[in-house]
PDB file of C-alpha atoms and ligand atoms in Angstrom:
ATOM      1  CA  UNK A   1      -6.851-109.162 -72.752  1.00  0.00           C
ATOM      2  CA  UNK A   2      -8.412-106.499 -71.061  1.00  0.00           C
ATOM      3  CA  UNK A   3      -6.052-105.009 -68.475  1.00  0.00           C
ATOM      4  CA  UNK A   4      -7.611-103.848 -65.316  1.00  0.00           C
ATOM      5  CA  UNK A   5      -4.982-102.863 -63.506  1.00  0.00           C
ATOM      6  CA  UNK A   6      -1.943-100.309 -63.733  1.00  0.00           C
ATOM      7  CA  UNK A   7       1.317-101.385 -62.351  1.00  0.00           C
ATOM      8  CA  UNK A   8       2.951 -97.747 -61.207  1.00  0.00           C
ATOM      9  CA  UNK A   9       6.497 -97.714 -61.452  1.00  0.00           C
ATOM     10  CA  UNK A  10       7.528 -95.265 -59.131  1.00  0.00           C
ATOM     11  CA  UNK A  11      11.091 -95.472 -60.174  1.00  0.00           C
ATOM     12  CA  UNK A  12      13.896 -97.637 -59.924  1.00  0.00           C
ATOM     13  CA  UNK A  13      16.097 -97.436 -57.217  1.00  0.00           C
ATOM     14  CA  UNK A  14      15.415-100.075 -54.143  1.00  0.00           C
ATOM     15  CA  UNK A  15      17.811-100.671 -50.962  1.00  0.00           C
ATOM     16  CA  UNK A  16      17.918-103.920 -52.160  1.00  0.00           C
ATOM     17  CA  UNK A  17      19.824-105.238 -54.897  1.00  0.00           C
ATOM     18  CA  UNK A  18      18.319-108.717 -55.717  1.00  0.00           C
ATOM     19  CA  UNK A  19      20.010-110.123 -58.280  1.00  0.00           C
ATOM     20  CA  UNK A  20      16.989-112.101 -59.973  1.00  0.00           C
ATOM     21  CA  UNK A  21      15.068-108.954 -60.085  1.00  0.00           C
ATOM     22  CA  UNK A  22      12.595-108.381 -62.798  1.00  0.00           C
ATOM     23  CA  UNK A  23      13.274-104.942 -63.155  1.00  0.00           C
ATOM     24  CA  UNK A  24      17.063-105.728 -64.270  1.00  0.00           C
ATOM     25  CA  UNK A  25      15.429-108.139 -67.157  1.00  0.00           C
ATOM     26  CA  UNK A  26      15.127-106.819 -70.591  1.00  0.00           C
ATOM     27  CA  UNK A  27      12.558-109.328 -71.107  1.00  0.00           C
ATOM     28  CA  UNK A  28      10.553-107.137 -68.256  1.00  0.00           C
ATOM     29  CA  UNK A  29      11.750-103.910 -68.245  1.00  0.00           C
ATOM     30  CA  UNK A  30      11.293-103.603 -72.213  1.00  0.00           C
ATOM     31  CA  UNK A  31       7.510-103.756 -71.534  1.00  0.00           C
ATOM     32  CA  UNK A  32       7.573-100.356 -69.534  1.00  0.00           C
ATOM     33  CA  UNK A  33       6.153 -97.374 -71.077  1.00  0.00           C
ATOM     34  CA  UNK A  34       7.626 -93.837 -69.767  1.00  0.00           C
ATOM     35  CA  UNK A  35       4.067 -91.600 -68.699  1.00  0.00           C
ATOM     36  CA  UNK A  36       4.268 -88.362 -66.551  1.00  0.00           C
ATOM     37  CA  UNK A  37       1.370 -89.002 -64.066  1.00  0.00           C
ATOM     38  CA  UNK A  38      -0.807 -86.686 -65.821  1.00  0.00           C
ATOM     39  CA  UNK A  39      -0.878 -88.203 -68.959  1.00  0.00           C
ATOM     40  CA  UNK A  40      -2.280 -91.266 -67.119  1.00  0.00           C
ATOM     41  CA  UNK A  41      -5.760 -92.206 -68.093  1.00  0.00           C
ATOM     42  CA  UNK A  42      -7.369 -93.995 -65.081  1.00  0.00           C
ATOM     43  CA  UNK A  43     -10.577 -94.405 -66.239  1.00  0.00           C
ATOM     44  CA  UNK A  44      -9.133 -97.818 -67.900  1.00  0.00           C
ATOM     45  CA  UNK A  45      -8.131 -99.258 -64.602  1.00  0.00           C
ATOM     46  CA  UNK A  46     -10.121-100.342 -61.395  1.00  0.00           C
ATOM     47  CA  UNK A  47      -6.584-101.406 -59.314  1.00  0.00           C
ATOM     48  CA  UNK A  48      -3.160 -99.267 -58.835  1.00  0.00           C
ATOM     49  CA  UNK A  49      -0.310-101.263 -57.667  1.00  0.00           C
ATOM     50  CA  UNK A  50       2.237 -99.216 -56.508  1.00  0.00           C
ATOM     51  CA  UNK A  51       5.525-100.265 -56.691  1.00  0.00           C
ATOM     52  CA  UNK A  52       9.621 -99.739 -57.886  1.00  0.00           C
ATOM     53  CA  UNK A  53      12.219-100.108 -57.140  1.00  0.00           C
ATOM     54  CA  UNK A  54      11.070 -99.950 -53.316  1.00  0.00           C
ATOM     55  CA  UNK A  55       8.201 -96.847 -53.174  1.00  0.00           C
ATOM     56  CA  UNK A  56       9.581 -96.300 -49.374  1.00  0.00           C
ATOM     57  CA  UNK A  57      13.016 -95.220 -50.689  1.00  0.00           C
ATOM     58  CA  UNK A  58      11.548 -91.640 -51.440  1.00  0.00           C
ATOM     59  CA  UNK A  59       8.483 -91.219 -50.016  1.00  0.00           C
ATOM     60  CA  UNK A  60       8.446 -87.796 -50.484  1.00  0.00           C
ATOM     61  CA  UNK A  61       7.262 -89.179 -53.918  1.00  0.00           C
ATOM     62  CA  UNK A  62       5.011 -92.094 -52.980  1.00  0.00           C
ATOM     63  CA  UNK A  63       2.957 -89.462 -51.008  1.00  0.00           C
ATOM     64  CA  UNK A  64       2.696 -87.075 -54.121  1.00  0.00           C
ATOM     65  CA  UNK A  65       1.530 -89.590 -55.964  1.00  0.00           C
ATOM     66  CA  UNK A  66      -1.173 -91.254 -53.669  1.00  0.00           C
ATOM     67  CA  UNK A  67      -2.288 -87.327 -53.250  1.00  0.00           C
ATOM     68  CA  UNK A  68      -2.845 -87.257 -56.644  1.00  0.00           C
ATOM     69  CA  UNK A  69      -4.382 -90.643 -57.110  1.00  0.00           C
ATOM     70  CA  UNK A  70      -7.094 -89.519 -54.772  1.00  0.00           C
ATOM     71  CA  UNK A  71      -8.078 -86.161 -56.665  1.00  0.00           C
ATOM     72  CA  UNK A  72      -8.107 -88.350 -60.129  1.00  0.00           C
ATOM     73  CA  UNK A  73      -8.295 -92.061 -59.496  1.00  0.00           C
ATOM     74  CA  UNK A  74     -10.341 -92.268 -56.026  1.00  0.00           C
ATOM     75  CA  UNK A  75     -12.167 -94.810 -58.498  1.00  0.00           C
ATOM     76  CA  UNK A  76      -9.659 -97.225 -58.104  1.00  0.00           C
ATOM     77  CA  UNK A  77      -8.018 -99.756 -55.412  1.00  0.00           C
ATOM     78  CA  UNK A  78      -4.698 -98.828 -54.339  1.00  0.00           C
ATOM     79  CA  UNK A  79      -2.141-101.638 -53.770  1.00  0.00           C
ATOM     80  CA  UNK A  80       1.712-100.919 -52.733  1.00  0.00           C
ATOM     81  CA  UNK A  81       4.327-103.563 -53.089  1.00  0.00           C
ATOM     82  CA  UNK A  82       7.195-102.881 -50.820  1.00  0.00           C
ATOM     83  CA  UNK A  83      10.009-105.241 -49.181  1.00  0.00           C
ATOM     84  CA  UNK A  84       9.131-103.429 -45.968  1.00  0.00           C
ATOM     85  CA  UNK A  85      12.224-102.541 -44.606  1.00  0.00           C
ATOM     86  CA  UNK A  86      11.854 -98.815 -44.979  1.00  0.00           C
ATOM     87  CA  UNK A  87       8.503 -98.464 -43.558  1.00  0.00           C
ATOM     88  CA  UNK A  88       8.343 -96.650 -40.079  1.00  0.00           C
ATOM     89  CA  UNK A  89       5.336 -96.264 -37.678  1.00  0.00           C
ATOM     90  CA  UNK A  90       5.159 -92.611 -38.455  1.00  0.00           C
ATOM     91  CA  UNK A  91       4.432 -94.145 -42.094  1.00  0.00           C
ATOM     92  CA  UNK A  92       1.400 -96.125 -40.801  1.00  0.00           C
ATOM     93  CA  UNK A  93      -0.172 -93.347 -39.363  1.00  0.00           C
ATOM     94  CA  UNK A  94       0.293 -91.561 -42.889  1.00  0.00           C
ATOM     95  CA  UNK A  95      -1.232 -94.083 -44.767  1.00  0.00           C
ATOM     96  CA  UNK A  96      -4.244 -94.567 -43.185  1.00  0.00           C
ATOM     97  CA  UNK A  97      -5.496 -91.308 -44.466  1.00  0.00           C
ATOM     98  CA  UNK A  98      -5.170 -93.070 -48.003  1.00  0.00           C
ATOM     99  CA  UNK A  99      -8.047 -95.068 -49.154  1.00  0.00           C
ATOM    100  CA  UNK A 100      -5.224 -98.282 -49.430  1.00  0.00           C
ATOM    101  CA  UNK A 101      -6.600-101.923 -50.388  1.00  0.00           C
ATOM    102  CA  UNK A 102      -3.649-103.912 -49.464  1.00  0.00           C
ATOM    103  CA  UNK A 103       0.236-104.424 -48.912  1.00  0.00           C
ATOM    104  CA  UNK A 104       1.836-106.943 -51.290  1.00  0.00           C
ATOM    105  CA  UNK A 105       5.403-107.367 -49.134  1.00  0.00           C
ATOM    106  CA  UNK A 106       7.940-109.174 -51.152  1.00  0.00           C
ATOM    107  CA  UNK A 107      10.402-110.924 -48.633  1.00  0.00           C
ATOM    108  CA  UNK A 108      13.767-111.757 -50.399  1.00  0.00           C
ATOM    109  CA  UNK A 109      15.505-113.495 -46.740  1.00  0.00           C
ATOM    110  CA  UNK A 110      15.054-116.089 -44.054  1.00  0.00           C
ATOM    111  CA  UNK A 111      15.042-112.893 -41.610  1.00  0.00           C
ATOM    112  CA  UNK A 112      13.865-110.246 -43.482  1.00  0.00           C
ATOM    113  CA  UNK A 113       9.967-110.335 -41.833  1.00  0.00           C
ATOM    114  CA  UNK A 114      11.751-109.633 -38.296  1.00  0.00           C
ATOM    115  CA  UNK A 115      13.013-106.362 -39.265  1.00  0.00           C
ATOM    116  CA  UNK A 116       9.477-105.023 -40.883  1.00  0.00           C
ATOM    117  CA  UNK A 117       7.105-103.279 -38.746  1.00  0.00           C
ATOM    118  CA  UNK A 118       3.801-104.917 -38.218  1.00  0.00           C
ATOM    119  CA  UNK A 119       2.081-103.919 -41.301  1.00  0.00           C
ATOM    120  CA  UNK A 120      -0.304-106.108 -41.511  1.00  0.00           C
ATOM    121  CA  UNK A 121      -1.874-105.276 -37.674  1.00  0.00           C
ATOM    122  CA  UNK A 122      -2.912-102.055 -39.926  1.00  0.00           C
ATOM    123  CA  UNK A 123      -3.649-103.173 -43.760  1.00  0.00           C
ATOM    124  CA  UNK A 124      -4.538-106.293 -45.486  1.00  0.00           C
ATOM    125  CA  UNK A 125      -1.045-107.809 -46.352  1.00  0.00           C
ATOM    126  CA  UNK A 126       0.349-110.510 -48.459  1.00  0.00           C
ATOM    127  CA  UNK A 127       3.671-111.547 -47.808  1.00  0.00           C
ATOM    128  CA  UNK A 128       5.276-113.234 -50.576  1.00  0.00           C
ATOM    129  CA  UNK A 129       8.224-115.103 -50.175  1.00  0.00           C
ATOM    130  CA  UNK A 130      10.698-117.032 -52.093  1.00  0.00           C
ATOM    131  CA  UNK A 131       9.116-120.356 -53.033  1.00  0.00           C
ATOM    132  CA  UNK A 132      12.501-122.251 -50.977  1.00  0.00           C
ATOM    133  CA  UNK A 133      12.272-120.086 -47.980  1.00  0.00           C
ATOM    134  CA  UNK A 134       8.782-121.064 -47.792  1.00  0.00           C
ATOM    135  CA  UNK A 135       8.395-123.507 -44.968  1.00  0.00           C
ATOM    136  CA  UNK A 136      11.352-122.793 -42.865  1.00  0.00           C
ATOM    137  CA  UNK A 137      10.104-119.217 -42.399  1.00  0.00           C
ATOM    138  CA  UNK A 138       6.291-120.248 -41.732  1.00  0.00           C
ATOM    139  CA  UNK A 139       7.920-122.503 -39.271  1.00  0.00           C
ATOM    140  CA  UNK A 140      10.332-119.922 -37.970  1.00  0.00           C
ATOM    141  CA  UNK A 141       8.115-116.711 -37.456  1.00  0.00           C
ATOM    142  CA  UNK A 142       4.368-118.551 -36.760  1.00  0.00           C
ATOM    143  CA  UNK A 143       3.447-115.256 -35.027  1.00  0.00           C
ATOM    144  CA  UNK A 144       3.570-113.353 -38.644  1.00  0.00           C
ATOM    145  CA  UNK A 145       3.518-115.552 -41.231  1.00  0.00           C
ATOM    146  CA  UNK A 146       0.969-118.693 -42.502  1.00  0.00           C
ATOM    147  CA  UNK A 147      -0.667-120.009 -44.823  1.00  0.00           C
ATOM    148  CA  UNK A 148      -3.243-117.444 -45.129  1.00  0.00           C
ATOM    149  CA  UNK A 149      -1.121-114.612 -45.470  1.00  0.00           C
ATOM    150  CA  UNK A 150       1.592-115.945 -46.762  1.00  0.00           C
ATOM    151  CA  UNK A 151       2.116-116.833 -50.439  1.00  0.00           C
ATOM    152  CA  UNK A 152       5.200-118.404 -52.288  1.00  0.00           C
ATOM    153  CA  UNK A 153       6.961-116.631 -55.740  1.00  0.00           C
ATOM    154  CA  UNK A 154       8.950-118.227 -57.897  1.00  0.00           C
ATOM    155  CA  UNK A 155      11.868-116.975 -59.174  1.00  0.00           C
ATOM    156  CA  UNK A 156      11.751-114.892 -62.820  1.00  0.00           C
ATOM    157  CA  UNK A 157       7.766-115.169 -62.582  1.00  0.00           C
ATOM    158  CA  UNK A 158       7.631-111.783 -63.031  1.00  0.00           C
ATOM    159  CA  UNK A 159       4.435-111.703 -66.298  1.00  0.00           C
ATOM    160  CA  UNK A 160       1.078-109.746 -65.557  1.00  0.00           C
ATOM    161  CA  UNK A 161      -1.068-110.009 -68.435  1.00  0.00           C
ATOM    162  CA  UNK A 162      -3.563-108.110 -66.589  1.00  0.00           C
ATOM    163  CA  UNK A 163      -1.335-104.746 -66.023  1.00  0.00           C
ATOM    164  CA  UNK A 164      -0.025-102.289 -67.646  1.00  0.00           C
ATOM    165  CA  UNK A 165       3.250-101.465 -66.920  1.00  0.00           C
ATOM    166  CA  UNK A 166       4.104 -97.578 -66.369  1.00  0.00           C
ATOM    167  CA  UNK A 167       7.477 -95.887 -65.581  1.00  0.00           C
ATOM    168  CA  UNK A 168       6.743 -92.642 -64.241  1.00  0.00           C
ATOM    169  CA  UNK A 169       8.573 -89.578 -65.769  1.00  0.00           C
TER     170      UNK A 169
HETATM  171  S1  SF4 M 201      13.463-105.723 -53.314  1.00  0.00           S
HETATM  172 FE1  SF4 M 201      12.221-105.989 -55.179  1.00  0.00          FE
HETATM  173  S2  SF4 M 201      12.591-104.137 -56.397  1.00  0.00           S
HETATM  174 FE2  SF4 M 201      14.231-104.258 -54.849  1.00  0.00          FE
HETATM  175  S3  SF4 M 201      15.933-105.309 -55.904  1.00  0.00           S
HETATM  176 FE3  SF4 M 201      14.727-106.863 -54.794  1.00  0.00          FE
HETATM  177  S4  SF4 M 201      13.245-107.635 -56.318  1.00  0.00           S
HETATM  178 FE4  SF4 M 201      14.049-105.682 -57.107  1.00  0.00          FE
END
Protein backbone atom coordinates (compact mmCIF):
# COMPACT_ATOMS: atom_id res chain seq x y z
CA UNK A 1 0.00 0.00 0.00
CA UNK A 2 1.05 3.29 -0.70
CA UNK A 3 1.39 5.28 2.52
CA UNK A 4 0.43 8.86 2.33
CA UNK A 5 0.81 9.90 5.49
CA UNK A 6 3.63 10.10 8.28
CA UNK A 7 2.63 9.46 11.79
CA UNK A 8 5.38 11.79 13.85
CA UNK A 9 6.21 10.42 17.02
CA UNK A 10 7.24 13.20 18.94
CA UNK A 11 8.28 11.08 21.82
CA UNK A 12 6.88 9.13 24.44
CA UNK A 13 6.06 10.57 27.52
CA UNK A 14 2.13 11.69 27.99
CA UNK A 15 0.44 12.98 31.41
CA UNK A 16 -1.63 10.23 30.95
CA UNK A 17 -0.95 6.78 31.61
CA UNK A 18 -3.71 4.74 29.79
CA UNK A 19 -3.23 1.44 30.32
CA UNK A 20 -4.57 0.08 26.82
CA UNK A 21 -2.25 2.38 25.10
CA UNK A 22 -0.84 1.46 21.80
CA UNK A 23 2.35 2.85 22.39
CA UNK A 24 2.99 0.29 25.43
CA UNK A 25 2.16 -2.69 22.73
CA UNK A 26 4.99 -4.48 21.17
CA UNK A 27 2.68 -5.39 18.53
CA UNK A 28 2.65 -1.33 17.85
CA UNK A 29 5.56 0.05 19.05
CA UNK A 30 7.79 -2.65 17.11
CA UNK A 31 6.59 -0.94 13.88
CA UNK A 32 8.40 2.44 14.81
CA UNK A 33 11.42 3.39 13.00
CA UNK A 34 13.97 5.84 14.97
CA UNK A 35 14.60 9.09 12.17
CA UNK A 36 16.23 12.44 13.29
CA UNK A 37 13.86 14.97 11.56
CA UNK A 38 16.29 15.64 8.94
CA UNK A 39 16.64 12.43 7.62
CA UNK A 40 12.86 12.62 6.94
CA UNK A 41 11.93 12.53 3.33
CA UNK A 42 8.57 14.39 2.95
CA UNK A 43 8.22 14.36 -0.47
CA UNK A 44 6.51 10.73 0.12
CA UNK A 45 3.79 12.11 2.27
CA UNK A 46 0.84 14.63 1.64
CA UNK A 47 -0.46 14.44 5.67
CA UNK A 48 1.73 14.83 9.08
CA UNK A 49 0.00 13.65 12.10
CA UNK A 50 1.58 14.81 14.95
CA UNK A 51 1.43 12.98 17.88
CA UNK A 52 3.26 10.97 21.22
CA UNK A 53 3.06 10.46 23.89
CA UNK A 54 0.99 13.85 24.31
CA UNK A 55 2.96 16.64 21.81
CA UNK A 56 1.70 19.38 24.57
CA UNK A 57 3.93 17.81 27.26
CA UNK A 58 7.03 19.71 25.73
CA UNK A 59 6.06 22.06 23.47
CA UNK A 60 9.15 23.60 23.36
CA UNK A 61 9.56 20.62 20.90
CA UNK A 62 6.22 20.49 19.09
CA UNK A 63 7.00 24.14 18.04
CA UNK A 64 10.55 23.17 16.67
CA UNK A 65 9.19 20.77 14.81
CA UNK A 66 6.10 22.51 13.15
CA UNK A 67 8.95 25.38 12.41
CA UNK A 68 10.66 23.01 10.59
CA UNK A 69 7.79 21.31 8.88
CA UNK A 70 7.00 24.63 7.32
CA UNK A 71 10.60 25.37 5.79
CA UNK A 72 10.56 21.53 4.36
CA UNK A 73 7.11 20.03 4.31
CA UNK A 74 4.75 23.25 3.76
CA UNK A 75 3.56 20.58 1.04
CA UNK A 76 1.82 18.70 3.43
CA UNK A 77 -1.38 18.81 5.91
CA UNK A 78 -0.53 19.02 9.41
CA UNK A 79 -2.68 17.04 11.90
CA UNK A 80 -1.89 16.92 15.88
CA UNK A 81 -3.42 14.31 18.07
CA UNK A 82 -3.49 15.45 21.61
CA UNK A 83 -5.77 14.45 24.76
CA UNK A 84 -6.09 18.20 25.25
CA UNK A 85 -5.48 18.68 28.65
CA UNK A 86 -2.25 20.58 28.28
CA UNK A 87 -3.32 22.98 25.75
CA UNK A 88 -3.65 26.69 27.00
CA UNK A 89 -5.14 29.75 25.17
CA UNK A 90 -1.72 31.23 24.82
CA UNK A 91 -1.25 27.86 22.70
CA UNK A 92 -4.15 28.78 20.34
CA UNK A 93 -2.87 31.93 19.53
CA UNK A 94 0.53 30.07 18.65
CA UNK A 95 -0.89 27.77 16.45
CA UNK A 96 -2.68 29.72 14.26
CA UNK A 97 0.47 30.96 12.72
CA UNK A 98 0.89 27.19 11.60
CA UNK A 99 -0.72 26.18 8.44
CA UNK A 100 -2.72 23.24 10.84
CA UNK A 101 -5.52 20.97 9.08
CA UNK A 102 -7.10 19.58 12.10
CA UNK A 103 -7.08 18.41 15.88
CA UNK A 104 -7.64 14.66 16.36
CA UNK A 105 -8.44 14.87 20.47
CA UNK A 106 -8.42 11.48 21.97
CA UNK A 107 -10.72 11.60 25.16
CA UNK A 108 -9.86 8.66 27.56
CA UNK A 109 -12.88 9.90 30.52
CA UNK A 110 -16.52 10.68 31.06
CA UNK A 111 -15.13 14.31 32.09
CA UNK A 112 -12.17 14.74 30.36
CA UNK A 113 -13.84 17.26 27.40
CA UNK A 114 -14.75 19.74 30.43
CA UNK A 115 -11.28 20.38 31.32
CA UNK A 116 -10.00 21.08 27.48
CA UNK A 117 -10.10 24.47 26.17
CA UNK A 118 -12.36 25.09 23.28
CA UNK A 119 -10.26 23.87 20.53
CA UNK A 120 -12.42 23.31 18.19
CA UNK A 121 -14.02 27.22 18.24
CA UNK A 122 -10.36 27.63 16.52
CA UNK A 123 -9.44 24.34 14.32
CA UNK A 124 -11.32 21.60 12.74
CA UNK A 125 -11.47 18.92 15.58
CA UNK A 126 -12.37 15.36 15.97
CA UNK A 127 -12.94 14.16 19.25
CA UNK A 128 -12.61 10.58 19.61
CA UNK A 129 -13.82 8.86 22.43
CA UNK A 130 -13.96 5.49 23.91
CA UNK A 131 -16.54 3.48 21.98
CA UNK A 132 -18.55 2.86 25.84
CA UNK A 133 -18.34 6.42 26.85
CA UNK A 134 -19.91 7.20 23.68
CA UNK A 135 -23.49 8.14 24.33
CA UNK A 136 -23.43 9.14 27.89
CA UNK A 137 -20.92 11.89 27.03
CA UNK A 138 -22.85 13.11 23.74
CA UNK A 139 -25.70 13.20 26.13
CA UNK A 140 -23.77 14.80 28.93
CA UNK A 141 -21.77 17.71 27.18
CA UNK A 142 -24.38 18.49 23.94
CA UNK A 143 -22.71 21.94 23.86
CA UNK A 144 -19.22 20.19 22.64
CA UNK A 145 -19.72 17.02 21.53
CA UNK A 146 -22.16 15.18 18.59
CA UNK A 147 -22.36 13.24 16.14
CA UNK A 148 -20.55 15.29 13.73
CA UNK A 149 -17.61 15.87 15.64
CA UNK A 150 -17.54 13.24 17.60
CA UNK A 151 -16.28 9.76 16.64
CA UNK A 152 -16.04 6.45 18.72
CA UNK A 153 -12.44 4.20 19.07
CA UNK A 154 -12.28 1.00 20.02
CA UNK A 155 -10.02 -0.27 22.26
CA UNK A 156 -6.41 -1.86 20.81
CA UNK A 157 -7.52 -0.49 17.22
CA UNK A 158 -4.49 1.08 17.02
CA UNK A 159 -3.33 -0.29 12.82
CA UNK A 160 -2.72 2.49 10.07
CA UNK A 161 -1.85 0.87 6.97
CA UNK A 162 -1.70 4.17 5.44
CA UNK A 163 1.23 5.70 7.82
CA UNK A 164 4.37 5.38 8.48
CA UNK A 165 5.30 5.28 11.80
CA UNK A 166 8.42 7.56 12.92
CA UNK A 167 10.06 7.95 16.39
CA UNK A 168 11.93 11.01 16.33
CA UNK A 169 15.62 10.92 17.52
S1 LIG B 1 -3.38 9.86 26.34
FE1 LIG B 1 -2.86 8.71 24.46
S2 LIG B 1 -0.62 8.68 24.39
FE2 LIG B 1 -1.21 9.24 26.50
S3 LIG B 1 -1.22 7.28 27.63
FE3 LIG B 1 -3.32 7.68 26.90
S4 LIG B 1 -3.45 6.59 24.92
FE4 LIG B 1 -1.26 6.80 25.42
Amino acid sequence: MNKDTIRLILFLGCNLKCKYCCNEQTQFNSQFVEKYFEDIDFTKYSNICISGGEPFLYKNILYDVLDNIEVVAAHCNIYIYSNGLLIGDSDMHILERYNIRAFNIGLHSLNQISKIIAVEKHFNTRFMINEKLYEKALLKYPERLNTENTKPWILNQCNRPNEDWILLK
